[in-house]
């Protein structure tokens, strides 16, 4: 195989879920059937890598210093919702019930994978939450053990600085029939039951 | 298999040519166990490191576990008892079913971190496919104690000691090495990872000396002062490090980083 082709295959293998065979197939496809697409891909990658960086306020991907969401005057600056990924932020946006701002960790604490506080920008979050306008931080990390550990440490750090912290509620899903809800979720819903 | 998967296999200790498998080919049904850790495997599957009572550490592939709405999602959580069913005899078994059993309170806060630590110890120090029923019961009791707000340091020391015993390094905390001379609370000792305790002469001042009281209290699991509890922690760390043979514990490192925040 030519040097350039080999280089391209190696590069494609850096994508998640792409092994040597898939990478080779992609490389052949681009060079044989879609040279225009290959050119487009190359330009798009180059542009994205040079233009996209983290928002100074919420840490999500943006091309400006501060992203559109953080710049939106209509949003409630007293609320700050902490999520693991931009995809999680999108889900919360889709609920149409949250009007505050966000902080995107771009990951979660995962001790066994060696992912610690430095990898999820906790210092930036503390600085962001202490801007004097935020009165409540809503922790919306996942309900996995790693997400819970992340929420616990953020909550300890922020409470020590006098910032009010809340956590997403969990329990039976909307339209959930108890007969079909998984027992783990139901057990949590019982533990977290509330007065009516 | 791509690079990330190869890395995950390597992290799971499954790299290299497949060893001749000793495990029988038959199916196993409803085995009580725990998830120690999961690694992503292809777009939709997971490698699950399980710890079962009757078969010890068994690595499995959970096909489709990452798909939205997979029934495995809620079941494959650490620190909750699960009934595992699997088949296969290769290095990586196929998970066929995982059912949530429940009954444990679940871990929160610092106790959750202690749970991650226990899991990392099991992953790094326990060989595959070796049943350790007594250690399993000890693990389960430790989770129960941690979930019920038990005193964390004491729970961890007890588990560490049992783990060392199970992998063939039982601690002798009541007598000096190779002798029948009893440890005395007022004595000063040095502890050799493989031989045991040796009483120090008055002129000896090694980097890490340990009081007789600490050794005796580590034996009973009841600590009279913060100093003996701290010394017990340092001694167990020394002994575990010896077994880890230069491999670092990620949970220990990250816990230290979090304490500094």
XYZ file of C-alpha atoms in Angstrom:
457
model
C 0.000 0.000 0.000
C 1.236 3.507 -0.769
C 2.578 5.631 2.078
C -0.231 8.201 1.816
C -2.900 5.525 1.773
C -1.399 3.912 4.828
C -1.295 7.270 6.593
C -4.967 7.876 5.758
C -5.981 4.427 7.054
C -4.092 5.011 10.283
C -5.788 8.413 10.672
C -9.276 6.982 10.110
C -8.656 4.331 12.743
C -8.552 7.042 15.374
C -12.334 7.353 15.074
C -14.202 5.415 17.775
C -15.461 2.019 16.622
C -13.318 1.990 13.467
C -10.970 -0.972 13.107
C -8.321 -1.654 10.452
C -10.775 -3.244 7.998
C -13.344 -0.454 8.215
C -10.606 2.161 7.942
C -9.282 0.559 4.776
C -12.774 0.386 3.285
C -13.372 4.069 4.038
C -10.028 5.076 2.535
C -10.655 3.097 -0.672
C -14.177 4.472 -0.942
C -13.048 8.083 -0.614
C -10.210 7.762 -3.111
C -12.050 5.642 -5.640
C -15.650 6.829 -5.568
C -15.850 10.126 -3.765
C -12.824 12.337 -4.199
C -14.980 15.429 -3.832
C -16.254 14.078 -0.500
C -12.691 13.404 0.588
C -11.769 17.001 -0.141
C -14.828 18.233 1.763
C -13.974 16.029 4.746
C -10.429 17.294 4.788
C -11.491 20.955 4.693
C -14.247 20.456 7.295
C -11.853 18.739 9.684
C -9.217 21.392 9.256
C -11.701 24.192 9.794
C -13.313 22.599 12.832
C -10.007 21.845 14.525
C -8.740 25.390 14.073
C -12.009 27.200 14.879
C -13.791 25.168 17.570
C -12.773 25.456 21.214
C -14.370 25.501 24.671
C -16.768 28.299 25.672
C -15.167 30.518 28.319
C -18.303 30.267 30.465
C -19.992 26.887 29.973
C -17.103 24.838 28.557
C -19.104 23.485 25.611
C -17.823 23.597 22.020
C -18.090 26.968 20.295
C -16.342 29.119 17.699
C -16.772 32.332 19.711
C -15.255 33.182 23.083
C -18.685 32.713 24.625
C -21.327 30.422 23.084
C -24.807 31.491 21.897
C -26.567 29.897 24.877
C -24.420 31.779 27.397
C -24.943 35.018 25.434
C -28.745 34.644 25.347
C -30.189 37.615 27.276
C -33.511 35.801 27.840
C -31.974 33.138 30.046
C -32.143 33.058 33.826
C -28.610 33.790 35.061
C -29.422 32.581 38.566
C -29.636 28.927 37.474
C -26.670 26.838 36.360
C -27.239 23.264 35.220
C -24.217 20.911 35.241
C -24.261 18.151 32.597
C -21.702 15.569 31.451
C -21.867 16.082 27.673
C -23.269 18.457 25.019
C -25.731 15.656 24.132
C -27.081 15.756 27.691
C -27.448 19.534 27.431
C -29.451 19.086 24.224
C -31.801 16.643 25.982
C -32.452 19.138 28.789
C -33.083 21.865 26.213
C -35.652 19.609 24.549
C -37.690 19.437 27.759
C -38.525 23.147 27.223
C -38.798 23.522 30.997
C -35.350 24.833 31.841
C -34.477 28.460 31.133
C -31.188 28.781 32.993
C -27.592 28.403 31.831
C -25.299 25.382 31.631
C -21.897 24.038 32.474
C -20.699 21.075 30.393
C -18.099 18.897 32.139
C -17.165 17.003 28.951
C -16.953 13.784 30.971
C -17.449 12.400 34.479
C -15.235 11.196 37.316
C -14.349 7.584 36.618
C -11.760 6.453 39.152
C -11.165 3.011 37.640
C -10.495 4.558 34.227
C -8.160 7.099 35.805
C -10.440 10.053 34.976
C -10.076 12.563 37.804
C -11.041 16.141 38.691
C -8.496 17.690 36.293
C -10.116 15.929 33.325
C -13.581 17.373 33.938
C -12.723 21.052 34.504
C -13.919 21.248 38.116
C -11.872 24.371 38.858
C -13.452 26.176 35.915
C -16.888 25.132 37.191
C -16.207 26.495 40.678
C -15.048 29.807 39.226
C -18.123 29.925 36.971
C -20.585 29.165 39.804
C -19.016 31.850 41.992
C -19.774 34.724 39.548
C -22.138 36.331 42.077
C -25.231 35.905 39.876
C -25.740 32.127 40.191
C -27.947 31.267 43.176
C -28.584 27.587 42.443
C -26.548 24.892 40.708
C -28.626 21.986 39.333
C -26.608 18.762 39.088
C -27.757 16.778 36.063
C -24.947 14.231 35.773
C -25.975 10.679 34.906
C -27.493 8.312 37.441
C -24.627 5.869 37.154
C -22.218 5.350 40.043
C -19.675 7.508 38.201
C -22.252 10.254 37.631
C -23.271 10.080 41.307
C -19.646 10.339 42.438
C -19.204 13.375 40.171
C -22.361 14.999 41.563
C -21.252 14.310 45.139
C -17.871 16.002 44.757
C -19.244 19.007 42.876
C -21.905 19.413 45.515
C -19.345 19.290 48.371
C -17.107 21.808 46.629
C -19.905 24.272 45.880
C -21.622 23.975 49.247
C -18.299 24.736 50.968
C -18.357 28.012 49.012
C -21.897 28.823 50.085
C -23.617 28.029 46.765
C -26.986 26.217 46.852
C -26.945 22.893 45.010
C -29.783 20.634 43.855
C -29.841 17.256 42.099
C -32.232 16.002 39.410
C -34.983 13.825 40.899
C -35.223 10.233 39.824
C -37.937 7.628 39.813
C -40.716 6.094 37.760
C -40.730 7.435 34.175
C -43.661 9.420 32.789
C -46.384 6.973 31.734
C -44.577 4.245 33.660
C -46.658 1.315 34.808
C -45.204 -0.168 37.969
C -45.572 -3.696 36.646
C -43.079 -2.947 33.878
C -40.650 -0.620 35.631
C -37.285 -2.243 36.405
C -36.943 -3.061 40.116
C -33.796 -0.955 40.587
C -35.618 2.199 39.478
C -38.637 1.339 41.588
C -36.420 0.789 44.651
C -34.900 4.254 44.146
C -38.341 5.783 43.664
C -39.430 4.311 46.999
C -36.328 5.594 48.758
C -36.724 9.074 47.273
C -40.514 9.259 47.807
C -41.885 12.621 48.815
C -44.808 14.131 50.681
C -47.875 15.032 48.648
C -11.059 -5.105 16.665
C -9.947 -1.491 16.697
C -7.308 0.211 18.775
C -9.661 1.412 21.520
C -11.053 -2.088 21.866
C -7.584 -3.552 21.955
C -6.720 -1.047 24.682
C -9.801 -2.046 26.616
C -8.919 -5.697 26.307
C -5.446 -4.874 27.474
C -6.828 -2.862 30.365
C -8.979 -5.865 31.194
C -5.858 -7.992 31.123
C -6.985 -9.945 28.085
C -4.376 -8.916 25.544
C -2.016 -11.348 23.884
C -2.654 -14.793 22.488
C -5.601 -16.549 24.110
C -4.479 -18.873 26.858
C -5.730 -22.451 26.847
C -8.993 -22.108 28.662
C -9.680 -24.203 31.711
C -13.282 -23.122 32.111
C -15.913 -25.689 31.116
C -18.097 -24.938 28.096
C -21.433 -25.346 29.817
C -23.892 -22.607 30.541
C -24.144 -20.998 33.938
C -27.482 -19.714 35.144
C -28.433 -17.148 37.782
C -25.074 -16.831 39.507
C -24.998 -14.241 42.278
C -22.342 -11.627 41.632
C -21.381 -7.985 41.163
C -20.223 -5.792 38.327
C -16.700 -4.581 39.142
C -16.256 -2.439 36.045
C -17.400 -2.091 32.443
C -15.461 -1.075 29.339
C -16.982 0.017 26.029
C -16.705 -2.671 23.367
C -17.769 -1.686 19.843
C -20.520 0.881 19.339
C -23.225 -0.977 21.250
C -21.613 -3.563 23.540
C -19.768 -3.636 26.837
C -17.089 -5.796 28.382
C -18.280 -6.480 31.910
C -15.844 -7.538 34.610
C -17.965 -9.513 37.032
C -17.179 -11.012 40.411
C -19.383 -14.005 41.160
C -19.594 -16.039 44.339
C -19.135 -19.465 42.795
C -16.881 -18.699 39.826
C -14.825 -15.741 40.988
C -13.908 -13.057 38.482
C -15.522 -13.755 35.113
C -15.144 -11.322 32.178
C -18.131 -11.218 29.821
C -19.330 -9.443 26.710
C -22.752 -7.841 27.114
C -23.978 -7.539 23.527
C -26.182 -4.554 22.834
C -25.882 -3.286 26.416
C -25.220 0.262 25.195
C -28.304 0.407 22.968
C -30.991 2.834 24.123
C -33.606 0.917 26.055
C -31.426 -2.142 26.632
C -32.793 -4.127 29.556
C -29.190 -4.605 30.707
C -28.677 -0.883 31.339
C -30.175 -0.762 34.813
C -28.859 -4.180 35.813
C -25.180 -3.688 34.991
C -24.455 -1.255 37.816
C -21.688 -1.704 40.357
C -22.384 -2.331 44.061
C -25.744 -4.037 43.533
C -26.119 -7.839 43.572
C -26.983 -9.227 40.141
C -27.946 -12.726 38.948
C -25.672 -13.389 35.952
C -26.246 -16.044 33.290
C -23.562 -16.680 30.695
C -22.230 -19.187 28.230
C -18.942 -19.909 26.508
C -15.535 -21.017 27.584
C -13.265 -18.464 25.942
C -11.388 -15.739 27.745
C -14.432 -13.585 27.202
C -17.760 -15.287 28.036
C -21.111 -14.186 26.556
C -23.494 -12.650 29.020
C -26.967 -14.015 28.282
C -28.905 -12.444 31.137
C -28.359 -10.086 34.064
C -31.104 -9.652 36.631
C -31.169 -7.051 39.369
C -31.442 -8.741 42.779
C -31.225 -5.722 45.063
C -31.389 -5.660 48.823
C -28.285 -3.531 49.359
C -28.671 0.153 50.243
C -26.431 1.483 47.438
C -23.416 3.686 48.005
C -23.258 7.470 48.143
C -20.631 10.113 48.813
C -17.264 8.992 50.148
C -18.589 5.433 50.601
C -19.056 5.307 46.825
C -15.380 6.075 46.397
C -14.491 3.329 48.870
C -16.551 0.978 46.685
C -14.541 1.944 43.587
C -11.378 1.267 45.598
C -12.545 -2.223 46.591
C -13.381 -2.968 42.962
C -9.978 -1.841 41.759
C -8.259 -4.037 44.363
C -10.258 -7.057 43.169
C -9.539 -6.285 39.508
C -5.826 -5.904 40.071
C -5.113 -8.584 42.648
C -7.535 -11.433 42.002
C -6.861 -14.005 39.265
C -9.686 -14.912 36.869
C -11.950 -17.922 37.303
C -10.879 -18.645 40.865
C -13.766 -18.853 43.299
C -13.133 -17.058 46.569
C -16.401 -17.562 48.421
C -15.144 -16.254 51.737
C -13.750 -13.097 50.125
C -16.990 -12.668 48.177
C -18.978 -12.747 51.421
C -16.508 -10.279 52.889
C -16.963 -7.968 49.849
C -20.717 -8.148 50.205
C -20.504 -7.430 53.950
C -18.195 -4.478 53.207
C -20.693 -3.013 50.700
C -23.497 -3.479 53.198
C -21.478 -1.741 55.929
C -20.429 1.118 53.612
C -24.002 1.580 52.390
C -25.295 1.582 55.952
C -22.934 4.395 56.965
C -20.357 2.108 58.608
C -16.998 3.593 59.584
C -15.118 3.506 56.278
C -11.504 3.039 57.392
C -12.348 0.001 59.516
C -14.349 -1.617 56.707
C -11.526 -1.067 54.207
C -8.803 -2.457 56.523
C -10.858 -5.585 57.198
C -11.409 -6.169 53.477
C -7.772 -5.506 52.563
C -6.639 -8.043 55.142
C -9.076 -10.692 53.928
C -8.023 -10.069 50.322
C -4.337 -10.538 51.181
C -5.190 -13.740 53.065
C -7.118 -15.096 50.075
C -4.278 -14.495 47.631
C -1.870 -16.313 49.931
C -0.389 -13.576 52.091
C -2.099 -13.965 55.438
C -0.840 -11.433 57.949
C 0.675 -12.576 61.195
C -0.202 -9.765 63.578
C 0.087 -11.525 66.914
C 3.581 -13.041 66.792
C 7.007 -12.038 65.567
C 8.165 -13.522 62.271
C 9.253 -17.168 62.410
C 8.879 -17.364 66.170
C 6.400 -17.898 68.954
C 7.241 -14.615 70.668
C 4.035 -12.627 71.100
C 3.801 -9.039 69.832
C 3.657 -6.600 72.745
C 1.689 -3.347 72.574
C 4.623 -1.227 73.815
C 7.128 -2.692 71.329
C 8.394 -1.026 68.140
C 8.394 -3.195 65.007
C 9.201 -3.214 61.342
C 6.964 -5.314 59.069
C 8.431 -7.229 56.143
C 5.772 -7.907 53.460
C 6.611 -11.601 53.153
C 8.138 -12.550 56.497
C 6.191 -10.511 59.049
C 6.983 -8.395 62.091
C 10.443 -8.010 63.612
C 11.049 -6.150 66.861
C 13.329 -3.126 66.536
C 16.410 -2.543 68.635
C 16.535 0.795 70.463
C 19.182 2.133 68.034
C 17.194 1.182 64.870
C 15.075 3.848 63.143
C 13.711 2.586 59.813
C 11.601 4.760 57.455
C 8.414 3.048 58.489
C 8.143 1.588 61.946
C 4.957 0.342 63.467
C 3.869 0.027 67.072
C 2.919 -3.287 68.617
C -0.379 -1.714 69.574
C -1.196 -1.022 65.906
C -0.454 -4.636 64.934
C -2.655 -5.987 67.710
C -5.464 -3.544 66.924
C -5.278 -4.365 63.210
C -5.767 -7.979 64.261
C -8.953 -7.210 66.183
C -10.133 -4.427 63.837
C -10.800 -2.041 66.741
C -8.605 1.069 66.852
C -8.063 2.955 70.114
C -6.496 6.120 68.650
C -6.329 7.947 65.322
C -2.571 7.243 65.328
C -2.972 3.467 65.354
C -5.718 3.688 62.692
C -3.388 5.783 60.507
C -0.454 3.399 61.045
C -2.693 0.451 60.152
C -3.674 2.221 56.932
C -0.023 2.874 56.028
C 0.955 -0.728 56.787
C -1.840 -2.109 54.593
C -0.809 0.306 51.834
C 2.773 -0.974 52.060
C 1.629 -4.599 51.870
C -0.800 -3.974 48.998
C 1.830 -2.026 47.065
C 4.127 -5.005 47.440
C 1.460 -7.248 45.884
C 0.649 -4.702 43.171
C 4.262 -4.889 42.104
C 4.645 -1.309 40.926
C 1.138 -0.938 39.433
C -0.519 2.228 40.763
C -4.081 2.313 42.076
C -6.014 4.901 40.043
C -8.720 5.218 42.706
C -6.143 6.116 45.368
C -4.555 8.748 43.103
C -7.877 10.353 42.166
C -9.142 10.335 45.737
C -5.999 12.259 46.737
C -6.588 14.768 43.921
C -10.184 15.263 45.055
C -9.129 15.869 48.653
C -6.906 18.696 47.435
C -9.768 20.590 45.804
